[in-house]
């Protein structure tokens, strides 16, 4: 039975989550919802690469997709909008591999993928026009901050037009030629330059006869690949490495609000003190600490959970074979939900 690319993605997520969460937890994951529950689920269920892959997927669209899969007996509802694969659905998923290409990592790169593309596409266009000494063109990107960034970069580089064009072409050719699994055409066809207008995502998917969602994912795969490789070998790509520099030169995986909490924790403030200082609820600060435990490797949770409770929670999580907190708490009544979430987050209990 043929299913759509988006259905494959949803089924793959469902095999990991099962009926431990509602079907809409997958929508929240694909949308990249910045809640503590979604962020923790992405890590606990090994689905970080799927985070924020379809930010524009609407609830009504998602509902139509899962209702169709239910109608054709690919998935079945267990209780309260939690689903599992049927035997038919399991056969379909067994006959297909992970729907994501090798370099896609939504959680790792979602914060700056769009900015990377905006900078890259404008840089290529402007350098191409400069090389031909043409000043009459419409910039492909309209955001002022992207224009300011490029003007600053060109002043900083101080290269001759032809040298700049040659260097940029050389870096892109070397980068996109490093891995044979990468299909440069999926990106190059989108670029604009002298006497050339790049195609939109919809136009490319039509031209290449690809499902639009599938093309979107493969396009992301190239961008994530480029970011990853440039981060590894910055000196090899002196121009392209400028595309991944933040104003503060950091690509923290923490959300902005959690970063502020982390700074205050490092100054020795308690949860209650931070909540009062930031005028936030205690539960919000606890959510931040769970996010910190997920992403900061050397962050210790001993201050918040006793060694005894940590051991009990780890043991209970493995024994009950579930990531539903209420069942773990039944086995460890001396621990609260914050402590359970924190131990699961820190230790990545599977």
Coordinates of C-alpha atoms in Angstrom, one line a residue:
X1 CA 0.0 0.0 0.0
X2 CA 1.3 3.4 -1.0
X3 CA 1.4 6.2 1.7
X4 CA 2.5 9.8 1.4
X5 CA 5.9 11.0 2.6
X6 CA 4.3 12.9 5.5
X7 CA 2.4 9.8 6.6
X8 CA 5.8 7.9 6.6
X9 CA 7.2 10.6 8.9
X10 CA 4.2 10.4 11.3
X11 CA 4.3 6.6 11.3
X12 CA 8.0 6.6 12.1
X13 CA 7.4 9.0 15.1
X14 CA 4.5 6.8 16.2
X15 CA 6.6 3.7 16.3
X16 CA 8.8 5.5 18.9
X17 CA 6.0 7.2 20.9
X18 CA 3.4 4.4 20.7
X19 CA 0.4 5.0 22.9
X20 CA 2.4 6.7 25.6
X21 CA 1.4 10.2 24.3
X22 CA -1.5 11.5 22.3
X23 CA -1.3 11.6 18.5
X24 CA -1.0 15.4 18.7
X25 CA 2.3 15.2 20.5
X26 CA 3.7 14.3 17.1
X27 CA 2.2 17.4 15.6
X28 CA 3.7 19.5 18.4
X29 CA 7.1 17.8 17.7
X30 CA 6.9 18.5 13.9
X31 CA 5.8 22.1 14.5
X32 CA 8.7 22.6 16.9
X33 CA 6.5 23.6 19.8
X34 CA 8.7 25.2 22.5
X35 CA 7.1 23.5 25.5
X36 CA 8.9 21.5 28.1
X37 CA 6.8 18.5 27.4
X38 CA 7.5 18.5 23.6
X39 CA 11.2 19.2 24.1
X40 CA 11.6 16.4 26.6
X41 CA 9.6 14.0 24.5
X42 CA 11.9 14.7 21.5
X43 CA 14.8 13.6 23.6
X44 CA 13.2 10.7 25.5
X45 CA 11.8 9.1 22.4
X46 CA 14.9 9.6 20.2
X47 CA 13.0 12.0 17.9
X48 CA 15.2 15.2 18.1
X49 CA 15.9 15.1 14.4
X50 CA 12.2 15.5 13.7
X51 CA 11.8 18.7 15.8
X52 CA 10.4 21.7 13.9
X53 CA 10.5 19.9 10.5
X54 CA 7.0 21.0 9.5
X55 CA 6.4 24.3 11.4
X56 CA 3.5 25.2 9.1
X57 CA 1.6 21.9 9.4
X58 CA -1.8 22.9 10.7
X59 CA -3.9 20.9 13.2
X60 CA -6.7 20.4 10.7
X61 CA -4.3 19.1 8.1
X62 CA -2.7 16.8 10.6
X63 CA -6.1 15.5 11.7
X64 CA -7.1 14.7 8.2
X65 CA -3.8 12.7 7.7
X66 CA -4.2 10.6 10.9
X67 CA -7.9 10.1 10.3
X68 CA -7.1 8.7 6.8
X69 CA -4.5 6.3 8.3
X70 CA -7.0 5.2 10.9
X71 CA -9.7 4.7 8.2
X72 CA -7.5 2.4 6.1
X73 CA -6.4 0.4 9.2
X74 CA -2.8 1.5 9.4
X75 CA -3.2 2.9 13.0
X76 CA -5.8 2.2 15.7
X77 CA -6.8 4.3 18.6
X78 CA -6.1 2.8 22.0
X79 CA -7.5 5.5 24.3
X80 CA -7.9 9.3 24.5
X81 CA -6.3 10.0 21.1
X82 CA -3.3 7.8 21.7
X83 CA -2.7 5.4 18.8
X84 CA -0.6 2.4 17.9
X85 CA 0.3 0.8 14.6
X86 CA -1.8 -2.1 13.4
X87 CA -0.2 -5.2 11.9
X88 CA -0.8 -3.6 8.5
X89 CA 0.9 -0.4 9.6
X90 CA 3.8 -2.4 11.1
X91 CA 4.4 -4.1 7.8
X92 CA 4.5 -0.8 6.0
X93 CA 7.0 0.7 8.4
X94 CA 9.1 -2.5 8.4
X95 CA 9.4 -2.2 4.7
X96 CA 10.7 1.3 4.8
X97 CA 13.8 2.9 6.3
X98 CA 14.0 6.1 8.3
X99 CA 12.3 8.7 6.1
X100 CA 14.8 11.4 7.0
X101 CA 18.1 11.8 5.0
X102 CA 21.3 11.4 7.0
X103 CA 22.0 15.1 7.9
X104 CA 18.6 16.3 9.0
X105 CA 18.6 17.3 12.6
X106 CA 15.7 19.6 13.5
X107 CA 16.6 20.2 17.1
X108 CA 20.2 20.9 16.5
X109 CA 19.7 23.4 13.6
X110 CA 16.2 24.7 13.6
X111 CA 17.0 28.0 15.2
X112 CA 19.3 29.2 12.4
X113 CA 18.5 27.1 9.3
X114 CA 16.3 29.9 7.9
X115 CA 18.9 32.5 8.6
X116 CA 21.6 30.4 7.0
X117 CA 19.5 30.1 3.8
X118 CA 18.6 33.8 3.8
X119 CA 22.3 34.8 4.1
X120 CA 23.5 32.2 1.6
X121 CA 21.0 33.0 -1.1
X122 CA 21.5 36.8 -0.8
X123 CA 25.3 36.4 -0.8
X124 CA 25.3 34.3 -3.9
X125 CA 23.0 36.7 -5.7
X126 CA 25.0 39.8 -4.8
X127 CA 28.4 38.4 -5.5
X128 CA 27.2 37.1 -8.9
X129 CA 25.8 40.6 -9.7
X130 CA 29.0 42.3 -8.5
X131 CA 31.1 40.0 -10.6
X132 CA 29.2 41.2 -13.7
X133 CA 29.3 44.8 -12.4
X134 CA 25.5 44.9 -12.5
X135 CA 23.7 47.1 -9.9
X136 CA 20.2 46.9 -11.3
X137 CA 18.5 43.9 -9.7
X138 CA 15.9 43.2 -7.0
X139 CA 17.4 41.5 -3.9
X140 CA 16.0 38.0 -3.4
X141 CA 15.8 38.5 0.4
X142 CA 13.9 41.5 1.8
X143 CA 14.8 41.4 5.5
X144 CA 16.8 44.5 6.5
X145 CA 18.9 42.5 9.0
X146 CA 20.1 40.2 6.2
X147 CA 21.0 43.2 4.1
X148 CA 22.9 44.8 7.0
X149 CA 24.7 41.5 7.6
X150 CA 25.9 41.3 4.0
X151 CA 27.0 44.9 3.8
X152 CA 29.0 44.4 6.9
X153 CA 30.5 41.2 5.5
X154 CA 31.6 42.7 2.2
X155 CA 33.3 45.6 4.0
X156 CA 35.1 43.1 6.3
X157 CA 36.3 40.9 3.5
X158 CA 37.6 43.7 1.2
X159 CA 38.2 41.3 -1.7
X160 CA 38.1 42.2 -5.3
X161 CA 34.9 41.3 -7.1
X162 CA 36.3 38.6 -9.3
X163 CA 38.4 37.1 -6.4
X164 CA 35.3 37.1 -4.1
X165 CA 33.2 35.3 -6.8
X166 CA 36.0 32.7 -7.4
X167 CA 36.5 32.0 -3.7
X168 CA 32.7 31.6 -3.0
X169 CA 32.3 29.3 -6.0
X170 CA 35.3 27.3 -4.9
X171 CA 34.0 26.9 -1.4
X172 CA 30.5 25.9 -2.5
X173 CA 31.8 23.4 -5.0
X174 CA 34.2 21.8 -2.5
X175 CA 31.5 21.7 0.2
X176 CA 28.7 20.2 -2.0
X177 CA 31.1 17.8 -3.6
X178 CA 32.3 16.2 -0.3
X179 CA 29.4 13.7 0.1
X180 CA 28.0 11.8 -2.9
X181 CA 24.6 11.4 -1.1
X182 CA 24.1 15.1 -1.3
X183 CA 22.2 16.3 -4.4
X184 CA 23.4 19.9 -5.0
X185 CA 20.8 20.5 -7.7
X186 CA 18.1 20.6 -4.9
X187 CA 19.8 23.7 -3.6
X188 CA 21.5 25.3 -6.6
X189 CA 18.2 25.4 -8.5
X190 CA 16.8 27.7 -5.8
X191 CA 19.7 30.3 -6.1
X192 CA 19.4 33.5 -8.0
X193 CA 22.3 35.3 -9.7
X194 CA 23.2 37.4 -12.8
X195 CA 20.6 36.7 -15.5
X196 CA 19.2 33.8 -13.4
X197 CA 16.1 33.7 -11.1
X198 CA 16.0 30.8 -8.6
X199 CA 12.9 28.7 -8.4
X200 CA 10.6 28.5 -5.4
X201 CA 10.2 25.3 -3.4
X202 CA 6.9 24.5 -5.1
X203 CA 8.4 25.0 -8.5
X204 CA 11.3 22.8 -7.8
X205 CA 9.1 20.0 -6.5
X206 CA 7.0 20.2 -9.6
X207 CA 10.0 20.3 -11.9
X208 CA 11.7 17.3 -10.2
X209 CA 8.4 15.5 -9.6
X210 CA 8.9 15.2 -5.9
X211 CA 6.3 15.4 -3.2
X212 CA 6.6 19.0 -1.8
X213 CA 7.1 17.8 1.8
X214 CA 9.8 15.3 0.7
X215 CA 11.6 18.1 -1.3
X216 CA 11.4 20.3 1.8
X217 CA 13.1 17.7 3.9
X218 CA 15.8 17.0 1.4
X219 CA 16.4 20.8 1.0
X220 CA 16.8 21.0 4.8
X221 CA 19.2 18.0 4.6
X222 CA 21.5 20.0 2.4
X223 CA 21.4 23.1 4.6
X224 CA 22.0 21.0 7.8
X225 CA 24.9 19.2 6.0
X226 CA 26.4 22.5 5.0
X227 CA 26.1 24.0 8.5
X228 CA 27.6 20.9 10.1
X229 CA 30.6 20.7 7.7
X230 CA 31.4 24.4 7.9
X231 CA 31.3 24.2 11.7
X232 CA 33.8 21.4 11.6
X233 CA 36.2 23.0 9.1
X234 CA 35.8 26.8 9.5
X235 CA 39.3 27.5 8.1
X236 CA 38.5 25.6 4.9
X237 CA 35.5 27.8 4.3
X238 CA 36.5 31.4 5.2
X239 CA 33.5 33.0 3.5
X240 CA 30.8 30.4 4.3
X241 CA 31.8 30.2 7.9
X242 CA 30.6 33.8 8.2
X243 CA 27.1 32.6 7.5
X244 CA 26.9 30.6 10.8
X245 CA 28.2 33.3 13.2
X246 CA 25.6 34.7 15.6
X247 CA 25.8 38.2 16.9
X248 CA 27.0 36.6 20.2
X249 CA 28.9 33.9 18.4
X250 CA 27.1 31.1 20.1
X251 CA 24.6 28.5 18.9
X252 CA 23.1 27.5 22.3
X253 CA 20.5 24.7 22.2
X254 CA 18.7 26.4 25.1
X255 CA 15.7 28.6 24.4
X256 CA 16.2 32.3 25.3
X257 CA 14.2 32.2 28.5
X258 CA 16.0 29.0 29.6
X259 CA 19.3 30.6 28.9
X260 CA 18.5 33.4 31.3
X261 CA 17.5 30.9 34.0
X262 CA 20.8 29.0 33.4
X263 CA 22.8 32.2 33.9
X264 CA 21.1 32.8 37.2
X265 CA 21.6 29.2 38.3
X266 CA 25.3 29.6 37.6
X267 CA 25.2 32.7 39.9
X268 CA 23.9 30.4 42.7
X269 CA 20.3 31.5 42.8
X270 CA 17.7 28.9 43.9
X271 CA 14.5 28.0 42.0
X272 CA 12.3 30.2 44.2
X273 CA 14.7 33.1 44.0
X274 CA 14.8 32.9 40.2
X275 CA 11.1 32.7 40.0
X276 CA 10.7 35.8 42.1
X277 CA 13.5 37.7 40.3
X278 CA 12.0 36.9 36.8
X279 CA 8.4 37.1 37.9
X280 CA 7.7 33.6 36.6
X281 CA 6.0 30.6 38.1
X282 CA 8.1 28.1 40.0
X283 CA 6.9 25.4 37.5
X284 CA 8.3 27.4 34.6
X285 CA 11.7 27.6 36.2
X286 CA 11.5 23.8 36.8
X287 CA 10.7 23.4 33.1
X288 CA 13.8 25.4 32.3
X289 CA 16.0 23.2 34.5
X290 CA 14.7 20.1 32.8
X291 CA 15.6 21.6 29.4
X292 CA 19.1 22.5 30.8
X293 CA 19.5 18.9 32.0
X294 CA 18.6 17.7 28.5
X295 CA 21.2 19.9 26.7
X296 CA 24.1 20.7 29.1
X297 CA 26.2 17.6 29.5
X298 CA 28.0 18.7 32.7
X299 CA 24.9 20.0 34.5
X300 CA 24.4 18.1 37.7
X301 CA 21.0 17.4 39.1
X302 CA 22.2 16.3 42.6
X303 CA 21.1 19.6 44.0
X304 CA 17.5 18.9 43.0
X305 CA 17.2 15.1 43.4
X306 CA 18.8 12.9 46.0
X307 CA 21.0 10.1 44.9
X308 CA 18.5 7.7 46.5
X309 CA 15.6 9.0 44.5
X310 CA 17.7 9.1 41.3
X311 CA 18.4 5.4 41.6
X312 CA 14.8 4.6 42.5
X313 CA 13.5 6.6 39.5
X314 CA 16.0 5.0 37.1
X315 CA 15.0 1.5 38.3
X316 CA 11.3 2.2 38.1
X317 CA 11.5 3.7 34.6
X318 CA 13.2 0.5 33.4
X319 CA 10.9 -1.8 35.2
X320 CA 7.6 -0.3 34.1
X321 CA 8.8 0.0 30.5
X322 CA 7.1 3.3 30.0
X323 CA 7.9 7.0 29.9
X324 CA 4.5 8.0 31.3
X325 CA 5.3 9.8 34.6
X326 CA 2.2 8.7 36.6
X327 CA 3.3 5.0 36.4
X328 CA 6.8 5.8 37.5
X329 CA 5.5 7.9 40.4
X330 CA 3.4 5.0 41.5
X331 CA 6.6 3.0 41.9
X332 CA 8.5 5.9 43.6
X333 CA 5.9 7.7 45.7
X334 CA 8.7 9.7 47.5
X335 CA 9.6 11.5 44.2
X336 CA 7.6 14.4 42.7
X337 CA 7.0 14.9 39.0
X338 CA 9.8 17.5 38.7
X339 CA 12.3 15.0 40.1
X340 CA 11.1 12.2 37.7
X341 CA 11.3 14.5 34.7
X342 CA 14.7 15.7 35.7
X343 CA 16.2 12.2 36.1
X344 CA 14.7 11.0 32.8
X345 CA 16.1 14.1 31.1
X346 CA 19.6 13.9 32.6
X347 CA 20.1 10.2 32.1
X348 CA 18.3 9.8 28.8
X349 CA 16.5 6.7 30.1
X350 CA 15.3 4.6 27.2

